mmCIF file of C-alpha atoms in Angstrom:
data_model
loop_
_atom_site.group_PDB
_atom_site.id
_atom_site.type_symbol
_atom_site.label_atom_id
_atom_site.label_comp_id
_atom_site.label_asym_id
_atom_site.label_seq_id
_atom_site.Cartn_x
_atom_site.Cartn_y
_atom_site.Cartn_z
ATOM 1 C CA MET A 199 -17.615 18.980 6.300
ATOM 2 C CA ALA A 200 -14.037 18.542 5.977
ATOM 3 C CA SER A 201 -12.664 15.581 7.313
ATOM 4 C CA ILE A 202 -9.232 15.161 8.620
ATOM 5 C CA TYR A 203 -8.491 12.544 5.845
ATOM 6 C CA ASP A 204 -9.004 14.828 2.893
ATOM 7 C CA HIS A 205 -5.340 15.342 2.657
ATOM 8 C CA ILE A 206 -5.087 11.748 2.187
ATOM 9 C CA PHE A 207 -7.772 10.490 -0.059
ATOM 10 C CA LYS A 208 -8.609 14.039 -2.656
ATOM 11 C CA LYS A 209 -6.667 13.872 -5.552
ATOM 12 C CA GLY A 210 -5.179 17.050 -4.455
ATOM 13 C CA SER A 211 -2.070 18.708 -6.201
ATOM 14 C CA LEU A 212 1.837 18.725 -6.157
ATOM 15 C CA THR A 213 3.241 21.810 -3.804
ATOM 16 C CA PRO A 214 6.550 23.006 -5.400
ATOM 17 C CA ALA A 215 8.196 21.330 -2.759
ATOM 18 C CA LEU A 216 6.542 18.175 -4.528
ATOM 19 C CA VAL A 217 7.016 19.138 -7.750
ATOM 20 C CA GLU A 218 11.155 19.207 -6.795
ATOM 21 C CA LYS A 219 11.067 15.716 -4.977
ATOM 22 C CA ALA A 220 9.341 14.271 -8.052
ATOM 23 C CA ARG A 221 11.883 15.662 -9.995
ATOM 24 C CA ILE A 222 14.648 14.314 -8.169
ATOM 25 C CA GLU A 223 13.466 10.747 -7.325
ATOM 26 C CA LEU A 224 11.263 10.204 -10.179
ATOM 27 C CA TYR A 225 12.999 12.326 -12.615
ATOM 28 C CA GLU A 226 9.366 13.793 -13.323
ATOM 29 C CA THR A 227 8.609 17.145 -15.591
ATOM 30 C CA LYS A 228 5.812 18.310 -17.504
ATOM 31 C CA ASP A 229 7.343 17.431 -20.777
ATOM 32 C CA LYS A 230 8.017 14.181 -19.696
ATOM 33 C CA GLN A 231 4.337 13.175 -18.371
ATOM 34 C CA THR A 232 3.542 14.010 -21.605
ATOM 35 C CA ILE A 233 6.042 11.969 -23.630
ATOM 36 C CA CYS A 234 5.883 9.361 -21.470
ATOM 37 C CA ILE A 235 2.121 8.950 -21.282
ATOM 38 C CA ASN A 236 2.444 9.015 -25.197
ATOM 39 C CA GLU A 237 5.171 6.275 -25.396
ATOM 40 C CA LEU A 238 3.343 4.349 -22.953
ATOM 41 C CA ARG A 239 -0.118 4.607 -24.998
ATOM 42 C CA LYS A 240 2.063 3.490 -28.018
ATOM 43 C CA VAL A 241 3.456 0.612 -26.055
ATOM 44 C CA ILE A 242 0.323 -0.667 -25.413
ATOM 45 C CA LEU A 243 -1.253 -0.661 -29.030
ATOM 46 C CA GLU A 244 2.322 -1.921 -30.322
ATOM 47 C CA ASN A 245 1.535 -5.213 -27.706
ATOM 48 C CA LYS A 246 -2.208 -5.675 -28.314
ATOM 49 C CA SER A 247 -1.991 -8.180 -30.721
ATOM 50 C CA CYS A 248 -0.990 -10.570 -28.557
ATOM 51 C CA ASP A 249 -3.393 -12.100 -25.562
ATOM 52 C CA GLU A 250 -2.091 -10.664 -22.829
ATOM 53 C CA GLY A 251 -1.414 -7.155 -24.695
ATOM 54 C CA GLN A 252 -5.108 -7.506 -25.537
ATOM 55 C CA GLU A 253 -5.943 -7.336 -22.202
ATOM 56 C CA VAL A 254 -3.516 -4.901 -21.008
ATOM 57 C CA PHE A 255 -5.088 -2.658 -23.665
ATOM 58 C CA GLU A 256 -8.938 -3.043 -22.551
ATOM 59 C CA MET A 257 -7.984 -2.233 -19.351
ATOM 60 C CA VAL A 258 -6.102 1.151 -19.816
ATOM 61 C CA GLU A 259 -8.429 1.637 -23.218
ATOM 62 C CA LYS A 260 -11.055 4.358 -21.566
ATOM 63 C CA LYS A 261 -8.596 5.102 -18.759
ATOM 64 C CA ASP A 262 -7.578 8.957 -18.643
ATOM 65 C CA ASP A 263 -3.890 10.047 -18.417
ATOM 66 C CA ASP A 264 -3.922 10.117 -14.766
ATOM 67 C CA PHE A 265 -4.265 6.508 -14.725
ATOM 68 C CA LEU A 266 -1.266 5.998 -16.546
ATOM 69 C CA LEU A 267 0.677 8.612 -14.720
ATOM 70 C CA ARG A 268 0.321 6.699 -11.209
ATOM 71 C CA PHE A 269 2.047 3.702 -13.343
ATOM 72 C CA LEU A 270 4.469 5.711 -14.340
ATOM 73 C CA ARG A 271 5.422 7.370 -10.669
ATOM 74 C CA ALA A 272 5.878 4.001 -9.360
ATOM 75 C CA ARG A 273 8.277 3.272 -11.930
ATOM 76 C CA LYS A 274 10.023 6.590 -12.025
ATOM 77 C CA PHE A 275 9.040 7.379 -15.552
ATOM 78 C CA ASP A 276 10.672 3.873 -17.276
ATOM 79 C CA VAL A 277 8.069 3.246 -20.109
ATOM 80 C CA LYS A 278 9.448 -0.315 -20.310
ATOM 81 C CA LYS A 279 9.262 -1.074 -16.579
ATOM 82 C CA THR A 280 5.809 0.762 -16.648
ATOM 83 C CA TYR A 281 4.147 -1.582 -19.131
ATOM 84 C CA GLY A 282 5.456 -4.481 -17.076
ATOM 85 C CA LEU A 283 4.069 -3.062 -13.937
ATOM 86 C CA LEU A 284 0.853 -3.102 -15.721
ATOM 87 C CA LYS A 285 1.009 -6.422 -16.873
ATOM 88 C CA GLY A 286 1.941 -7.290 -13.265
ATOM 89 C CA HIS A 287 -1.288 -5.370 -12.040
ATOM 90 C CA LEU A 288 -3.569 -7.544 -14.398
ATOM 91 C CA LYS A 289 -2.077 -10.660 -13.273
ATOM 92 C CA PHE A 290 -2.719 -10.025 -10.016
ATOM 93 C CA HIS A 291 -6.357 -9.588 -10.711
ATOM 94 C CA LYS A 292 -6.439 -12.860 -12.632
ATOM 95 C CA ASN A 293 -4.380 -14.498 -9.479
ATOM 96 C CA TYR A 294 -5.962 -13.502 -6.831
ATOM 97 C CA PRO A 295 -10.172 -12.709 -7.880
ATOM 98 C CA GLN A 296 -11.086 -13.660 -4.064
ATOM 99 C CA LEU A 297 -9.062 -10.536 -3.100
ATOM 100 C CA THR A 298 -9.943 -8.198 -6.126
ATOM 101 C CA SER A 299 -13.732 -9.398 -6.898
ATOM 102 C CA ASP A 300 -16.457 -6.870 -5.681
ATOM 103 C CA LEU A 301 -14.436 -4.820 -3.327
ATOM 104 C CA THR A 302 -16.515 -2.322 -1.862
ATOM 105 C CA LEU A 303 -16.205 -0.598 1.384
ATOM 106 C CA GLU A 304 -19.191 -2.690 2.504
ATOM 107 C CA SER A 305 -17.413 -5.771 1.904
ATOM 108 C CA VAL A 306 -14.658 -4.408 4.059
ATOM 109 C CA GLN A 307 -16.101 -2.660 6.628
ATOM 110 C CA PRO A 308 -16.380 -4.843 9.714
ATOM 111 C CA CYS A 309 -12.417 -5.101 8.901
ATOM 112 C CA LEU A 310 -11.720 -1.500 9.075
ATOM 113 C CA GLU A 311 -13.922 -0.790 11.841
ATOM 114 C CA ARG A 312 -11.694 -3.092 14.286
ATOM 115 C CA GLY A 313 -8.574 -1.557 12.450
ATOM 116 C CA TYR A 314 -7.301 -4.483 10.395
ATOM 117 C CA PRO A 315 -5.522 -2.411 8.770
ATOM 118 C CA CYS A 316 -5.497 1.146 10.508
ATOM 119 C CA LEU A 317 -4.923 4.148 7.913
ATOM 120 C CA LEU A 318 -3.851 7.030 10.153
ATOM 121 C CA PRO A 319 -4.724 10.417 9.233
ATOM 122 C CA LEU A 320 -1.411 11.772 9.262
ATOM 123 C CA ARG A 321 1.685 11.225 7.287
ATOM 124 C CA ASP A 322 5.466 10.276 7.663
ATOM 125 C CA LYS A 323 8.085 12.802 8.012
ATOM 126 C CA GLU A 324 9.102 12.090 4.083
ATOM 127 C CA GLY A 325 5.036 12.716 3.605
ATOM 128 C CA ARG A 326 4.269 9.271 2.906
ATOM 129 C CA THR A 327 0.675 7.628 3.875
ATOM 130 C CA VAL A 328 1.032 5.204 7.097
ATOM 131 C CA PHE A 329 -1.239 1.978 7.487
ATOM 132 C CA CYS A 330 -0.700 0.159 10.992
ATOM 133 C CA PHE A 331 -1.747 -3.492 11.742
ATOM 134 C CA SER A 332 -1.283 -4.185 15.256
ATOM 135 C CA ILE A 333 -1.706 -7.852 15.620
ATOM 136 C CA GLU A 334 -2.367 -8.195 19.710
ATOM 137 C CA ASN A 335 -6.072 -9.022 19.485
ATOM 138 C CA TRP A 336 -6.123 -10.042 15.731
ATOM 139 C CA ASP A 337 -8.647 -13.710 15.638
ATOM 140 C CA LYS A 338 -8.031 -15.329 12.311
ATOM 141 C CA ASN A 339 -11.594 -17.290 12.836
ATOM 142 C CA GLU A 340 -13.094 -13.900 13.093
ATOM 143 C CA PHE A 341 -10.937 -12.058 9.995
ATOM 144 C CA PRO A 342 -9.279 -14.178 7.947
ATOM 145 C CA PHE A 343 -5.823 -12.998 6.582
ATOM 146 C CA LEU A 344 -7.135 -12.772 2.693
ATOM 147 C CA VAL A 345 -10.040 -10.494 4.039
ATOM 148 C CA ILE A 346 -7.631 -8.372 5.651
ATOM 149 C CA MET A 347 -5.691 -7.994 2.629
ATOM 150 C CA ARG A 348 -9.124 -7.270 0.699
ATOM 151 C CA ALA A 349 -9.483 -3.987 3.201
ATOM 152 C CA TYR A 350 -5.749 -3.176 2.423
ATOM 153 C CA LEU A 351 -6.201 -3.233 -1.314
ATOM 154 C CA TYR A 352 -9.673 -1.502 -0.871
ATOM 155 C CA LEU A 353 -7.681 1.869 0.857
ATOM 156 C CA LEU A 354 -4.490 1.578 -1.525
ATOM 157 C CA GLN A 355 -7.392 1.681 -4.651
ATOM 158 C CA LYS A 356 -8.770 5.027 -2.800
ATOM 159 C CA LEU A 357 -5.531 6.625 -1.859
ATOM 160 C CA ILE A 358 -3.647 6.261 -4.571
ATOM 161 C CA VAL A 359 -5.614 9.020 -6.480
ATOM 162 C CA ASN A 360 -3.886 11.598 -4.285
ATOM 163 C CA HIS A 361 -1.110 13.030 -6.499
ATOM 164 C CA GLN A 362 1.391 13.658 -3.116
ATOM 165 C CA THR A 363 1.207 9.630 -2.328
ATOM 166 C CA GLN A 364 1.888 8.738 -5.790
ATOM 167 C CA VAL A 365 5.247 10.761 -5.490
ATOM 168 C CA THR A 366 6.067 9.934 -1.471
ATOM 169 C CA GLY A 367 4.613 6.625 -1.602
ATOM 170 C CA CYS A 368 3.273 4.434 1.356
ATOM 171 C CA VAL A 369 4.666 2.641 4.564
ATOM 172 C CA LEU A 370 3.070 0.144 6.999
ATOM 173 C CA ILE A 371 3.863 -0.131 10.612
ATOM 174 C CA GLU A 372 3.230 -3.979 12.011
ATOM 175 C CA ASN A 373 2.840 -3.890 15.353
ATOM 176 C CA PHE A 374 3.738 -7.423 16.931
ATOM 177 C CA TYR A 375 2.677 -6.599 20.625
ATOM 178 C CA ASN A 376 1.484 -9.455 22.241
ATOM 179 C CA TYR A 377 2.089 -11.524 19.089
ATOM 180 C CA SER A 378 1.247 -15.272 20.030
ATOM 181 C CA LEU A 379 2.492 -18.474 19.048
ATOM 182 C CA LYS A 380 -0.760 -19.546 18.092
ATOM 183 C CA GLN A 381 -1.324 -16.682 15.710
ATOM 184 C CA ALA A 382 2.748 -17.523 14.344
ATOM 185 C CA TRP A 383 1.364 -21.090 13.871
ATOM 186 C CA GLY A 384 -1.635 -20.025 12.091
ATOM 187 C CA LEU A 385 -0.211 -17.803 9.459
ATOM 188 C CA LYS A 386 -0.076 -19.838 5.914
ATOM 189 C CA THR A 387 2.934 -19.172 3.230
ATOM 190 C CA SER A 388 0.401 -19.184 0.707
ATOM 191 C CA GLU A 389 -1.464 -15.966 2.163
ATOM 192 C CA LEU A 390 1.911 -14.191 3.128
ATOM 193 C CA LYS A 391 3.022 -14.764 -0.485
ATOM 194 C CA ALA A 392 -0.369 -13.013 -1.537
ATOM 195 C CA MET A 393 0.401 -10.041 0.655
ATOM 196 C CA VAL A 394 4.226 -9.642 -0.621
ATOM 197 C CA ASP A 395 2.561 -9.549 -3.985
ATOM 198 C CA ILE A 396 0.424 -6.710 -3.410
ATOM 199 C CA LEU A 397 3.809 -4.667 -2.270
ATOM 200 C CA GLN A 398 6.067 -5.684 -5.249
ATOM 201 C CA GLY A 399 5.446 -5.728 -8.500
ATOM 202 C CA SER A 400 1.698 -5.455 -9.185
ATOM 203 C CA PHE A 401 -0.010 -2.042 -7.480
ATOM 204 C CA PRO A 402 0.999 1.624 -8.982
ATOM 205 C CA ALA A 403 2.468 2.591 -5.782
ATOM 206 C CA ARG A 404 5.664 3.001 -4.057
ATOM 207 C CA PHE A 405 5.956 0.998 -1.433
ATOM 208 C CA GLN A 406 8.934 2.823 0.981
ATOM 209 C CA GLY A 407 9.105 0.844 3.943
ATOM 210 C CA VAL A 408 7.506 -1.925 6.929
ATOM 211 C CA HIS A 409 8.201 -1.295 10.328
ATOM 212 C CA VAL A 410 8.118 -4.055 12.577
ATOM 213 C CA ILE A 411 7.769 -3.380 16.031
ATOM 214 C CA ASN A 412 7.707 -5.079 19.579
ATOM 215 C CA GLU A 413 7.925 -8.496 17.973
ATOM 216 C CA PRO A 414 9.216 -11.217 19.813
ATOM 217 C CA TRP A 415 11.773 -13.761 19.321
ATOM 218 C CA TYR A 416 9.339 -16.282 17.227
ATOM 219 C CA PHE A 417 8.916 -13.438 14.835
ATOM 220 C CA THR A 418 12.151 -14.731 13.014
ATOM 221 C CA TRP A 419 9.790 -17.690 11.750
ATOM 222 C CA THR A 420 7.190 -15.583 10.182
ATOM 223 C CA TYR A 421 9.669 -13.831 8.519
ATOM 224 C CA ALA A 422 11.494 -16.502 7.667
ATOM 225 C CA MET A 423 8.656 -17.595 5.653
ATOM 226 C CA VAL A 424 8.244 -14.270 3.988
ATOM 227 C CA LYS A 425 11.899 -13.538 2.920
ATOM 228 C CA PRO A 426 11.738 -15.695 0.001
ATOM 229 C CA PHE A 427 9.484 -14.000 -1.759
ATOM 230 C CA LEU A 428 10.746 -10.362 -0.948
ATOM 231 C CA LYS A 429 13.092 -9.104 -3.890
ATOM 232 C CA ARG A 430 16.269 -7.305 -2.951
ATOM 233 C CA LYS A 431 14.796 -4.210 -3.122
ATOM 234 C CA LEU A 432 11.722 -4.585 -1.133
ATOM 235 C CA SER A 433 13.900 -6.652 1.575
ATOM 236 C CA LYS A 434 16.182 -3.305 2.064
ATOM 237 C CA LYS A 435 12.833 -1.681 3.089
ATOM 238 C CA VAL A 436 11.814 -3.998 6.025
ATOM 239 C CA PHE A 437 13.039 -2.269 9.236
ATOM 240 C CA VAL A 438 12.619 -4.822 12.297
ATOM 241 C CA HIS A 439 12.898 -2.265 15.431
ATOM 242 C CA GLY A 440 12.132 -4.445 18.239
ATOM 243 C CA TYR A 441 11.033 -3.441 21.360
ATOM 244 C CA SER A 442 13.396 -0.177 21.420
ATOM 245 C CA LEU A 443 11.620 2.481 19.048
ATOM 246 C CA GLU A 444 14.459 4.986 18.877
ATOM 247 C CA ASN A 445 15.605 4.368 15.768
ATOM 248 C CA PHE A 446 11.477 4.442 14.347
ATOM 249 C CA TRP A 447 10.882 7.701 15.683
ATOM 250 C CA ASP A 448 13.528 8.927 13.053
ATOM 251 C CA TYR A 449 10.590 7.941 10.303
ATOM 252 C CA PHE A 450 7.699 9.285 12.333
ATOM 253 C CA ASP A 451 6.648 12.267 14.405
ATOM 254 C CA GLN A 452 6.177 10.540 18.050
ATOM 255 C CA ASP A 453 4.076 13.906 19.192
ATOM 256 C CA SER A 454 1.573 13.165 16.355
ATOM 257 C CA MET A 455 1.243 9.509 16.392
ATOM 258 C CA PRO A 456 -1.531 7.757 18.317
ATOM 259 C CA LYS A 457 -0.686 6.802 21.685
ATOM 260 C CA GLU A 458 -1.561 2.751 21.103
ATOM 261 C CA LEU A 459 2.000 3.005 19.362
ATOM 262 C CA GLY A 460 4.116 5.139 22.023
ATOM 263 C CA GLY A 461 2.920 8.348 20.653
ATOM 264 C CA GLY A 462 1.601 11.452 21.980
ATOM 265 C CA GLY A 463 -1.286 12.366 19.614
ATOM 266 C CA PRO A 464 -5.010 10.882 20.142
ATOM 267 C CA SER A 465 -6.051 7.047 20.171
ATOM 268 C CA TYR A 466 -6.837 5.861 16.689
ATOM 269 C CA ASP A 467 -10.397 6.286 16.018
ATOM 270 C CA SER A 468 -11.761 3.621 12.996
ATOM 271 C CA GLN A 469 -15.262 5.379 12.892
ATOM 272 C CA ILE A 470 -13.295 8.744 11.516
ATOM 273 C CA LEU A 471 -12.019 6.823 8.619
ATOM 274 C CA ILE A 472 -15.264 5.145 8.020
ATOM 275 C CA ASP A 473 -16.909 8.179 7.418
ATOM 276 C CA ALA A 474 -14.657 9.962 5.218
ATOM 277 C CA LEU A 475 -14.975 6.743 3.218
ATOM 278 C CA LYS A 476 -18.379 7.090 3.269
ATOM 279 C CA LYS A 477 -18.361 10.974 2.334
ATOM 280 C CA LEU A 478 -15.706 9.411 -0.387
ATOM 281 C CA GLU A 479 -18.488 6.967 -1.731
ATOM 282 C CA ASN A 480 -21.299 9.841 -2.030
ATOM 283 C CA GLU A 481 -19.142 12.146 -4.031
#
């Protein structure tokens, strides 16, 4: 039975428009795919004599070309930068085993059922996949921040297989409606740094924007904790909209967005996502 998430999770293929988008934005062509995959494998072999290089080699040794392609697309087919991303990916797994070990649907399902996070069954106006986290009812004692990050990572691993997402990327909506002072004080710098580390230099995805909406004045405290860890490139992709969403709707189709975000579409149903993931696990 087809799912409304099939276009998000299925491997799929690029339409002519997306092939052109990849050519313009990523400098991608069929010939360049082949050349860069071969060059990347050569670089991996040349560096396997050192400890870190050996670990990278072991990570990719039995992987197919599609695995390397997602890393190349994330670095616009710059082989040197792609090798750096492979090292960053490996380093992240070593630094945060509590996030990456035993990452199964069963381990993250309670989070996803509560919408921590939501993965919308639609894309933004640029064809990007859309995550959403609404903080209003979040209880850190029930769902610790690190547990929620595991849910993000699980979803990222599933959706990055999709060729369109590899080209267009992902965006994140952070809805701070009813963000409490208790929640603000409860966030730890180390946890926020781990979240930033996912977004830059460790995962083969193009993170194209973080949209903050409905934030109270003391959100500035939270952002002040995060900002020192943001590289310039990512910091330019953080859009703080406040309570006026006029500019926000420049990026998203208001008619189809969930009504919880002020859109005209149906309410978000986490069970549809869970069912799609179970179907994916059984294929």
